[in-house]
XYZ file of C-alpha atoms in Angstrom:
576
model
C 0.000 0.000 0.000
C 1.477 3.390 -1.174
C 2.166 5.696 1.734
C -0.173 8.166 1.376
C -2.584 5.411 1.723
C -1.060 3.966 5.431
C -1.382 7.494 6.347
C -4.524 8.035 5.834
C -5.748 4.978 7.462
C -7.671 5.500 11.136
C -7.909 3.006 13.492
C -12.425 2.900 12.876
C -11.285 1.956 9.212
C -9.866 -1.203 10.681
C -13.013 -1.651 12.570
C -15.860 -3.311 10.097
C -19.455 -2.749 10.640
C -20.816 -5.716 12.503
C -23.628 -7.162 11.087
C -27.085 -7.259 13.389
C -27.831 -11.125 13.968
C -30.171 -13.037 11.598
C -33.335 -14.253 12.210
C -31.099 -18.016 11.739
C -28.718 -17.340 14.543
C -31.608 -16.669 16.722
C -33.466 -19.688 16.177
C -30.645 -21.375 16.179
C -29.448 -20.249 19.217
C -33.052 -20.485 20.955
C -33.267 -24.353 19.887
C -30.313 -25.200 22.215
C -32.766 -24.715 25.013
C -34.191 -28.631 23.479
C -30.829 -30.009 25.327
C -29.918 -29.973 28.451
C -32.526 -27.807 30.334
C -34.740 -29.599 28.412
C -33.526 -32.838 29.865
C -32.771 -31.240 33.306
C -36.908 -29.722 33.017
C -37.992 -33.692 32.594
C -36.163 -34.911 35.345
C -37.495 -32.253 37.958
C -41.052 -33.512 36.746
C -40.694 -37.564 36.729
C -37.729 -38.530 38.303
C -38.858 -38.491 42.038
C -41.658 -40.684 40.407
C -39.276 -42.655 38.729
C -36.992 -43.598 41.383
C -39.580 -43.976 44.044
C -42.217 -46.112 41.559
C -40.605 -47.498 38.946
C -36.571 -48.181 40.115
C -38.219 -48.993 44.005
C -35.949 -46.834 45.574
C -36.708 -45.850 49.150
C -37.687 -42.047 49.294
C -35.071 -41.185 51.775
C -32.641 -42.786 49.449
C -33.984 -40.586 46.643
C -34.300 -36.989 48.788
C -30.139 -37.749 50.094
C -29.664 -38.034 46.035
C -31.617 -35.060 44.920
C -30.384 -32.829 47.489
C -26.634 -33.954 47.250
C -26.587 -33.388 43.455
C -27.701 -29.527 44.364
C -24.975 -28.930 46.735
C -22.882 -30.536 44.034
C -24.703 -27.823 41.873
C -22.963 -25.218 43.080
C -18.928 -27.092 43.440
C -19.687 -28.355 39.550
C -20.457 -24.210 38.936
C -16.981 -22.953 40.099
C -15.107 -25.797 38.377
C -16.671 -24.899 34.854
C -16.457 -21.554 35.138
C -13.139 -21.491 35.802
C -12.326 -23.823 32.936
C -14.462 -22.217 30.707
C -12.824 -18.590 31.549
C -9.661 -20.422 30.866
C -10.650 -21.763 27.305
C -9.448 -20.520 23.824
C -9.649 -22.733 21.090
C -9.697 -22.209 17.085
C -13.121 -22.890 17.532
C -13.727 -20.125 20.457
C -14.721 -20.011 24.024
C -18.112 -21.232 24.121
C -18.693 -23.398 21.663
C -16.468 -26.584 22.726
C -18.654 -26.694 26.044
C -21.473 -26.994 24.213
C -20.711 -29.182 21.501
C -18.711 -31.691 24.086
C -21.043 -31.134 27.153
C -24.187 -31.597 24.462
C -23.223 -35.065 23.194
C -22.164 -36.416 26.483
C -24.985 -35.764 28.164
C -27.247 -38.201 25.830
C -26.022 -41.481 26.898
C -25.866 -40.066 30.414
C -29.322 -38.905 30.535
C -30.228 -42.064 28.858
C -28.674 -44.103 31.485
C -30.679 -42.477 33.823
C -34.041 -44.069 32.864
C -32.402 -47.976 33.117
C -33.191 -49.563 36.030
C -30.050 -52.099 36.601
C -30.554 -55.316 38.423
C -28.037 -54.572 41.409
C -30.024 -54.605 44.331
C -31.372 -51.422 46.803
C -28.015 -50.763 47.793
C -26.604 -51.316 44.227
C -29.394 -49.462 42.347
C -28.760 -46.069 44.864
C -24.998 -45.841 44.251
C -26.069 -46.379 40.329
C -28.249 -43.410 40.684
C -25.867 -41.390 42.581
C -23.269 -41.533 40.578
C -25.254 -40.865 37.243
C -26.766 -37.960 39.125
C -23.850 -36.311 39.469
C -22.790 -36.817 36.190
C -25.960 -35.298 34.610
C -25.688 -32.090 36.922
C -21.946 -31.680 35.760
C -22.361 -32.071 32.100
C -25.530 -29.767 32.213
C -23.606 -27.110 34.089
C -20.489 -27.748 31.694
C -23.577 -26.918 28.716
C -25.876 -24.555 30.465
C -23.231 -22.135 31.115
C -21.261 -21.443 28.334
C -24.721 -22.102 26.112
C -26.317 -18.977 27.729
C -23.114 -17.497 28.040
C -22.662 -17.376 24.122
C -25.049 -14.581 23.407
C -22.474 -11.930 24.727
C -20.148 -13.678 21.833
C -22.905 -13.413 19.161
C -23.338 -9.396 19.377
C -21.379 -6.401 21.243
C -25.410 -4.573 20.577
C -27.063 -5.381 23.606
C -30.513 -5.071 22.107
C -28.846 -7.300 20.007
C -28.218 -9.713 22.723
C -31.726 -9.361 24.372
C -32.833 -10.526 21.240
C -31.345 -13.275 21.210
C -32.023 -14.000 25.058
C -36.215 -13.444 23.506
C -35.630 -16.185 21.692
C -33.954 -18.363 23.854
C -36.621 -17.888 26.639
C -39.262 -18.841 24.133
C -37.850 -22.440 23.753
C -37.234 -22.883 27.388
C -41.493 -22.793 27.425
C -41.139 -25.064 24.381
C -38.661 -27.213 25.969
C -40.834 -27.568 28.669
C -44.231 -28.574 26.602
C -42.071 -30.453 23.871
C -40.348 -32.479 27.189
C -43.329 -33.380 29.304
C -45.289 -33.607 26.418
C -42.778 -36.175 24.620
C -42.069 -37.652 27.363
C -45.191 -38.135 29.356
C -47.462 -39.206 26.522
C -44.869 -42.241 25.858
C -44.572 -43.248 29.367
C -48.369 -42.815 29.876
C -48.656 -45.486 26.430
C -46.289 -47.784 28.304
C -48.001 -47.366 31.493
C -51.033 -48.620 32.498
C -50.692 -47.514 35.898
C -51.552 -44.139 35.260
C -55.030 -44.882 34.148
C -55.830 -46.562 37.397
C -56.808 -43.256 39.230
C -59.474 -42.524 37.003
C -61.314 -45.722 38.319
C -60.682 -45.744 41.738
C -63.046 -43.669 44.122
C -62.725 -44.808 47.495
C -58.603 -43.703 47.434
C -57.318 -46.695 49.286
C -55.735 -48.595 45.784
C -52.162 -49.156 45.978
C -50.051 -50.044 42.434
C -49.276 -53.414 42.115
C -45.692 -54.532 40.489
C -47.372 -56.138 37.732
C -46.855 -53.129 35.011
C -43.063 -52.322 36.163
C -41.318 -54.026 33.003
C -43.871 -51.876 30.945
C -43.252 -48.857 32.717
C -39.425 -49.550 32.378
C -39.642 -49.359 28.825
C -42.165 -46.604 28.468
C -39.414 -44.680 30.332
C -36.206 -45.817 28.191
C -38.500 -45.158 25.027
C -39.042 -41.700 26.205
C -35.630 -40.801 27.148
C -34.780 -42.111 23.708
C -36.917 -39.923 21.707
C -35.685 -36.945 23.781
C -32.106 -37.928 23.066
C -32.800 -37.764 19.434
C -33.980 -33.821 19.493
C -31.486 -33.002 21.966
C -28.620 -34.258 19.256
C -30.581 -32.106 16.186
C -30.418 -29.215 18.815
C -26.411 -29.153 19.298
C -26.196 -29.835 15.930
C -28.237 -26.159 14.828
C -26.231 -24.325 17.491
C -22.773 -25.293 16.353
C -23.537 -25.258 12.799
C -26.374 -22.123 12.735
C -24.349 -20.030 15.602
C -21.654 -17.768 15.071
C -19.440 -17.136 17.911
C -17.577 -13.739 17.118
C -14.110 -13.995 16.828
C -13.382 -10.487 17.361
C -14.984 -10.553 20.735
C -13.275 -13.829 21.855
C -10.139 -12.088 21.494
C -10.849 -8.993 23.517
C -11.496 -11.603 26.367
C -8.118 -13.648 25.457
C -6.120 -10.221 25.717
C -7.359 -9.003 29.088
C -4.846 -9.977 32.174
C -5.463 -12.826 34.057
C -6.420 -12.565 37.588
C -6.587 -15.142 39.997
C -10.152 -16.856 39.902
C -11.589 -16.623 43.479
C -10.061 -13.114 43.244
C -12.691 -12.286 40.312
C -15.598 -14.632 42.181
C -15.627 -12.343 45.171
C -15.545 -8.941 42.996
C -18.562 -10.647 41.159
C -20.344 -11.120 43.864
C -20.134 -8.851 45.617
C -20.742 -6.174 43.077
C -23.470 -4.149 43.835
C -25.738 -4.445 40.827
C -25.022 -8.173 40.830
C -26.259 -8.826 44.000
C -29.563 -7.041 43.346
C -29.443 -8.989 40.167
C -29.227 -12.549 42.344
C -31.490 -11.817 44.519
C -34.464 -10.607 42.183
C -33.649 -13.930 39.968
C -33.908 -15.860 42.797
C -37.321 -14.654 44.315
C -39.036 -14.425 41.513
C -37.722 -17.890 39.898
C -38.833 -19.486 43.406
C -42.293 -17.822 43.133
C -42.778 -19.494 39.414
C -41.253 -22.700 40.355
C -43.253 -23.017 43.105
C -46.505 -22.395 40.641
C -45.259 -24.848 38.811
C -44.826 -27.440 40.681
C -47.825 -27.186 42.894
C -50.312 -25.998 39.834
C -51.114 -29.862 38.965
C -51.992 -31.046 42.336
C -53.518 -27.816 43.198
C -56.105 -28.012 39.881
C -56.445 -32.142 40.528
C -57.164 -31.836 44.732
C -57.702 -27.889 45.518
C -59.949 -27.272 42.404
C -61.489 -30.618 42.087
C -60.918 -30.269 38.357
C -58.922 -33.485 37.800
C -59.972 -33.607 33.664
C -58.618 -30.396 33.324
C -54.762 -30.927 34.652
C -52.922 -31.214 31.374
C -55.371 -28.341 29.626
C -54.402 -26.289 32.446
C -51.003 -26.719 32.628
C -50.668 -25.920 28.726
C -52.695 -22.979 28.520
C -50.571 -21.566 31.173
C -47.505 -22.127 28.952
C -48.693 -21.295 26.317
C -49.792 -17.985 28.047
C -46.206 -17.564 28.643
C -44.964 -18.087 24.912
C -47.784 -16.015 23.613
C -46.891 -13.007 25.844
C -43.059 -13.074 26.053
C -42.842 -11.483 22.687
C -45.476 -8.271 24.250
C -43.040 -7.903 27.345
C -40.145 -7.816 24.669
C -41.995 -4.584 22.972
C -43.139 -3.331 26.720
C -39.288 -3.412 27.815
C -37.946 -2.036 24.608
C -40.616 1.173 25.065
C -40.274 1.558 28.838
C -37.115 -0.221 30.237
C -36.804 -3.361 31.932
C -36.789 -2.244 35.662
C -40.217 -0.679 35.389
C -41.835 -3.480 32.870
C -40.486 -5.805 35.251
C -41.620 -3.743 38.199
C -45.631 -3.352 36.913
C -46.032 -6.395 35.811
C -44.663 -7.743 39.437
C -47.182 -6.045 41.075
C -50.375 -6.626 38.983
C -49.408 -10.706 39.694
C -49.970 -10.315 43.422
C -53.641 -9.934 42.861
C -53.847 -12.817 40.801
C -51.771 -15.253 43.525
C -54.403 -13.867 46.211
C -56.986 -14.890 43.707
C -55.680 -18.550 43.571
C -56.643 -18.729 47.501
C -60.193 -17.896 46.624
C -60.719 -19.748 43.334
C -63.689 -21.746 43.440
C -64.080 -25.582 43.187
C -65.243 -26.847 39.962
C -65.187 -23.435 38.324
C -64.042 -23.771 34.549
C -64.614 -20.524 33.872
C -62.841 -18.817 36.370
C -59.979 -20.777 36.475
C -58.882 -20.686 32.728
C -58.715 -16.402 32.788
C -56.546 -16.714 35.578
C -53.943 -18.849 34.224
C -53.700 -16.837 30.951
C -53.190 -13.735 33.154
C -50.597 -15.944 35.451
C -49.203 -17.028 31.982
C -49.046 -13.061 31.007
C -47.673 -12.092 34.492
C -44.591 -15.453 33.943
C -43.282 -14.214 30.641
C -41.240 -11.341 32.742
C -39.120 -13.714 35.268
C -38.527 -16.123 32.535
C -37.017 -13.967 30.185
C -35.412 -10.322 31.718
C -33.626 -11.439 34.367
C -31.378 -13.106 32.023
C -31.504 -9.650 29.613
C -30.041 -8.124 33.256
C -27.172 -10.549 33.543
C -26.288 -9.295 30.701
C -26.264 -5.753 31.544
C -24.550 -6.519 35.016
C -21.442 -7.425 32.703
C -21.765 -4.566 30.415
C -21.766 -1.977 33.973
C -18.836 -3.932 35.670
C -16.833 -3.932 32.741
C -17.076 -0.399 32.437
C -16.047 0.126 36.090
C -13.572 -2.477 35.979
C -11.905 -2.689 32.556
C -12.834 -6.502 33.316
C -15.047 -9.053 31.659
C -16.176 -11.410 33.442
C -18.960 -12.712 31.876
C -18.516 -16.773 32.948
C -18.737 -15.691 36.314
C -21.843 -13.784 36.500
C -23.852 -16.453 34.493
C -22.738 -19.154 36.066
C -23.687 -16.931 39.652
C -26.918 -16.529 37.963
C -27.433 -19.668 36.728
C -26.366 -20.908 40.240
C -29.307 -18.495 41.756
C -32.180 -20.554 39.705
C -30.772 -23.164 40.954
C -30.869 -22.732 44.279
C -34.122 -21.793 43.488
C -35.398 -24.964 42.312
C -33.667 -26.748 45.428
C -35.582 -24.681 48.029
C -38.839 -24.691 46.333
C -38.719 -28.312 45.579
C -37.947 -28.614 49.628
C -40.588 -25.930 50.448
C -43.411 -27.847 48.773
C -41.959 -31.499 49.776
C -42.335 -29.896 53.258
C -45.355 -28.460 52.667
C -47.547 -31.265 51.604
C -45.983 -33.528 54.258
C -47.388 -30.991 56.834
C -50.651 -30.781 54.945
C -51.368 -34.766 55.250
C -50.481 -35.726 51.401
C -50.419 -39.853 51.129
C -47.854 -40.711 47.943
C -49.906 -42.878 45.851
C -53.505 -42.328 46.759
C -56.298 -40.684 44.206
C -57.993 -39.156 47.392
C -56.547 -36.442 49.591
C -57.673 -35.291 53.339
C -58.865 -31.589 52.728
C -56.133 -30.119 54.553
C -53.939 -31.158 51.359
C -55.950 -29.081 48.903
C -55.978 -26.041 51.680
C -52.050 -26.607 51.804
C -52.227 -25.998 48.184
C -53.949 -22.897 48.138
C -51.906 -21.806 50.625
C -48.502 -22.776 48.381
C -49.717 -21.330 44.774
C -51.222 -17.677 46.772
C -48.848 -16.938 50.170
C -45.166 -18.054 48.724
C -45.441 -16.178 45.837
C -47.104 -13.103 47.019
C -44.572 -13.086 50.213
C -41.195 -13.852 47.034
C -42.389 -11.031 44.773
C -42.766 -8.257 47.751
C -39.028 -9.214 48.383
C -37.897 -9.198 44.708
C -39.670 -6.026 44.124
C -38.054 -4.266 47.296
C -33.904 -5.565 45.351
C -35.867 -4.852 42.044
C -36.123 -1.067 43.039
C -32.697 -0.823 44.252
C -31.176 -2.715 40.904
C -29.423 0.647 39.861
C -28.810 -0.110 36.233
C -31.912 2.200 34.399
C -32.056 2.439 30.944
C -29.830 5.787 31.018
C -27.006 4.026 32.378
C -27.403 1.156 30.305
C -26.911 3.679 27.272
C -24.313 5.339 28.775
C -22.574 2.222 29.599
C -23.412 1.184 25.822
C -21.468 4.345 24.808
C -18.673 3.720 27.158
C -17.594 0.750 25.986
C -17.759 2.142 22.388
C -15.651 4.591 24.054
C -13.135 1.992 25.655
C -12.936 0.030 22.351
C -11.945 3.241 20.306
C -9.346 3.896 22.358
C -8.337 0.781 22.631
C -7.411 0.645 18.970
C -6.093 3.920 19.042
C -3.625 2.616 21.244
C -2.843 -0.570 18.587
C -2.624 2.044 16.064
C 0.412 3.647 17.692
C 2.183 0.837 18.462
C 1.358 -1.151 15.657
C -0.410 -3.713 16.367
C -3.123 -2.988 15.013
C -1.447 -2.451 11.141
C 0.170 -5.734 11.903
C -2.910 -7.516 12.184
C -4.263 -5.407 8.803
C -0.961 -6.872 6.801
C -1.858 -10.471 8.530
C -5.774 -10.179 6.335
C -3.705 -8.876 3.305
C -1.510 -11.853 3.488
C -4.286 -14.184 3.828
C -6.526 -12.769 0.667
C -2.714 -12.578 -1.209
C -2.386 -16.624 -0.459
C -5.893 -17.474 -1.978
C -5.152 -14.864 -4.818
C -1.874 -16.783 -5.345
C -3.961 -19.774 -5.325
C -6.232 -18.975 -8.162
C -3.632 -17.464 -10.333
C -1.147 -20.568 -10.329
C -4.707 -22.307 -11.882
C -4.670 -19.674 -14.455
C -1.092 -19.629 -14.535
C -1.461 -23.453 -15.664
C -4.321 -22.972 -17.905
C -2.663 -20.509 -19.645
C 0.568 -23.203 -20.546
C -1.832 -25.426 -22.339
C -3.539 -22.712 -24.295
C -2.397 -21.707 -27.890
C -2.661 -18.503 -28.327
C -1.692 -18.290 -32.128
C -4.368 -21.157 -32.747
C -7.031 -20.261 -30.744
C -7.075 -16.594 -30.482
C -4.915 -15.608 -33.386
C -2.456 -13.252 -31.012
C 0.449 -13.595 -29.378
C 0.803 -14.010 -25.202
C 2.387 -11.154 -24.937
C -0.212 -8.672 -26.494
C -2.531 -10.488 -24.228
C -0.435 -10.068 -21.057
C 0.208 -6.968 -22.384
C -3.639 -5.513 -22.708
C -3.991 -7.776 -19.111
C -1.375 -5.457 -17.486
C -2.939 -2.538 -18.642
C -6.755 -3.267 -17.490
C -5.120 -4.274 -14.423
C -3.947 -1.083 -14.091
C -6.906 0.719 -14.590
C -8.473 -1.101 -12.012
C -9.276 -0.249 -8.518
C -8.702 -3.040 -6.794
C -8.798 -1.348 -3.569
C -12.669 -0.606 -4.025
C -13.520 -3.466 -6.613
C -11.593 -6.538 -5.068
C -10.106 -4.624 -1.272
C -6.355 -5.357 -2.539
C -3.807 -2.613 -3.050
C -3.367 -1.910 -6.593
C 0.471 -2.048 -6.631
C 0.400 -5.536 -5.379
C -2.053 -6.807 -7.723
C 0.293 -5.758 -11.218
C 3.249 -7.057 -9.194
C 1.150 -10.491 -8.814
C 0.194 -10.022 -12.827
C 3.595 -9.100 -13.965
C 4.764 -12.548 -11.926
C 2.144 -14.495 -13.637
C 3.104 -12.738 -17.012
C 6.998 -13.921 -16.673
C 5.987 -17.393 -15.028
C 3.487 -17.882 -18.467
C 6.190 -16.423 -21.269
């Protein structure tokens, strides 16, 4: 490049104009949710039942293995994000995890359904062990997986798109899961029909359908094997994990790890951040889990369970996309805030609900369903702002850290309300196994889907007003880190780094140019000129050189023109 040319160059020439993501990255990206959570969402719904029905596992047994893979949980959340901040491959940061932590986790989740022929004692350390396993390799997939949108886009309304559409398939995961999974079983299992003609409550299962059951279960797991393997396949192949940004991360200073853990947490905004994902993923989890039993023993509407339960997520689905426009018009804090506080009325409404009412139960789980599209999909838009405002305090990214803290927090979340409502119904008088509940079970209920959440959402909207990160600061921090990055490359610029790396691209498009004139370089050998054109090879080289010197080559082909005749006059000595 002529000199002139070099000096004219500015570091935001070197910068290119990074293209918004496609509508295929972020359905590619959102389908990754049909993996592991998916898997993870199935086991939180029919293992107990599983292990306690099906593998005959004493319930103790199956509470010390639940509860020890939690606490594992959080050990299995430091060790991958530590390896993961540690990773830098040819093929990035994120994407390894997910590829290798995706096709592990089939045969273990697999594995999981098999009922081996060891004995109590046997069967429980079987369990354990493949318990483990699971929560590992879905932490080693969960965390770099949602970790990979700040790798797709620097834009974060860029990013919060793409968290939109991954929050959409985690309610598809759910309804393509239990759905997939429960009408197979419920083929192979005749036990489940056996409520429906029992009325005095006193039946016990017999072991007569187990072998069935067994199968139903392995079929299942199967078939959810088989999407989970298409859905790591669309978000290594349809994803693009940006290069540029990988390398930002691979050029900041190490620091030691536990060292960055305790400036994560205890970060101000983060902690706000933890809390408010916690309380209000405990309040929806806790719906969750108690909505079937509550509709089958509170409501008396036992027909109705699986309608409910899918209008309600579909409610969710349906209505994510309207708190996505509702954010982007009034800012997350206050959308989040509103919508928080018009759900209270409904919970209290679940206390007074009606037995037998069809009519006023459906409105009220579309509105719940309207109300559960904010706590399923902006507290994960806030992670991602928590990164943005640290790094512009900090310099530092640490964006493994405060998803895998996060991730950690709906974790915990899911442990305690699991407990809570084990507890709960315990209290209440529920008998595992029986059609026919005392009353006090379906009073316990109301008390679980009205008082928990109400009492969770008054404390996540107290941390939810003091989350400081509005929508100002989240522009200014957007500009700021514009701000850092221009600098940044004004700094290359000096030193020259960053002209280096500009002659590094020119030798790389000069090596495929190279390539593709040594094939016309050998095509022209075997041509004869004289014979086929009537002229001689050098008028033709000759009236080549000159069109390529009219050319711009800078504009037309983004090659400096002075290398391109030098390449020409090469091939026009290498062909005479």
């Amino acid at each position: 490049m002529a000199a002139d040319e070099k000096s004219a160059m500015t570091p935001d020439d070197d910068a290119e104009v990074k293209p918004k993501l496609t509508l295929r990255e972020k359905l590619c990206y959102g389908v990754g949710m049909l993996t592991g959570p998916m898997m993870i969402d199935v086991l939180g719904i029919y293992c107990n039942v599983f292990l306690v029905e099906v593998a005959q596992i004493p319930p103790l047994f199956v509470s010390a293995i639940v509860f020890t893979s939690r606490f594992w949980d959080v050990i299995a959340n430091l060790i991958v994000a530590k390896l993961i901040d540690k990773t830098n491959t040819r093929w990035g940061r994120m994407m390894p995890w997910v590829l290798g932590a995706g096709i592990l986790l089939v045969p273990v989740y697999f594995l999981l359904w098999y009922v081996p022929d060891l004995g109590t004692n046997g069967k429980v350390a079987y369990y354990f062990v493949l318990y483990l396993a699971m929560v590992l390799l879905q932490t080693s997939h969960n965390v770099p997986y949602r970790t990979l949108a700040m790798y797709m886009s620097e834009d974060p309304k860029e990013r919060d798109a793409a968290t939109l559409f991954r929050s959409l398939f985690e309610m598809v995961a759910i309804v393509a899961g239990v759905a997939i999974h429960g009408q197979i079983v419920a083929a192979f299992d005749p036990r489940l029909e056996q409520c429906k003609n029992i009325t005095n409550g006193n039946s016990t299962v017999t072991s007569h359908s187990l072998e069935k059951a067994e199968t139903g279960y392995l079929v299942a797991a199967g078939s959810l094997c088989g999407v989970a393997i298409l859905a790591t396949a669309a978000v290594v192949f349809g994803v693009r994990e940006r290069k540029d940004i990988v390398q930002e991360h691979a050029d900041a200073p190490d620091e030691p790890f536990m060292k960055s853990m305790k400036e994560a947490i205890t970060f101000r905004p983060n902690v706000d951040c933890l809390v408010v994902s916690f309380c209000f993923e405990m309040a929806m989890l806790t719906l969750e889990g108690t909505s079937a039993l509550f509709v089958q023993y509170s409501l008396d509407l036992v027909d109705h369970v699986q309608n409910v339960l899918l209008v309600f997520v579909i409610s969710v689905v349906f209505f994510m996309p309207v708190i996505d426009v509702l954010v982007e018009k009034f800012g997350k804090r206050k959308t989040f805030m509103v919508s928080s506080l018009v759900s209270i009325p409904l919970y209290i409404a679940c206390q007074f609900l009606p037995a037998r009412s069809v009519a006023a139960t459906y409105p009220v789980v579309i509105l719940l369903g309207f109300i559960g599209a904010s706590p399923v999909f902006i507290p994960w838009t806030m992670v991602t702002d928590v990164v943005d405002d640290y790094r512009v305090k900090t310099g530092k990214q640490l964006d493994t850290i405060f998803f895998s803290l996060s991730l950690f927090a709906f974790r915990l979340a899911a442990a305690v309300a699991l407990g809570l409502t084990a507890i709960a119904l315990k209290i209440g008088g529920y008998i595992t196994g029986y059609c026919v509940q005392p009353a006090e079970v379906g009073f316990t209920l109301r008390l679980l889907m009205s008082v928990v959440p109400t009492g969770l959402t008054l404390i996540g909207l107290v941390f939810l007003w003091r989350y400081p990160i509005t929508t100002e600061r989240q522009q200014r921090n957007k500009v700021a880190l514009e701000e850092m990055k221009k600098a940044k490359n004004q700094e290359e610029f000096k030193n020259g780094n960053l002209l280096a790396n500009g002659e590094k691209q020119q030798r790389q498009r000069l090596l495929q140019i190279d390539s593709i004139i040594d094939d016309i370089d050998e095509s022209v050998r075997d041509t004869d000129y004289d014979g086929d054109f009537a002229l001689s090879s050098d008028v033709d080289l000759s009236h080549l050189e000159d069109s390529a010197r009219d050319t711009d080559y800078e504009t037309d082909f983004g090659l400096a023109s002075d290398v391109d005749l030098t390449l020409l006059k090469n091939c026009k000595e290498t062909t005479l």
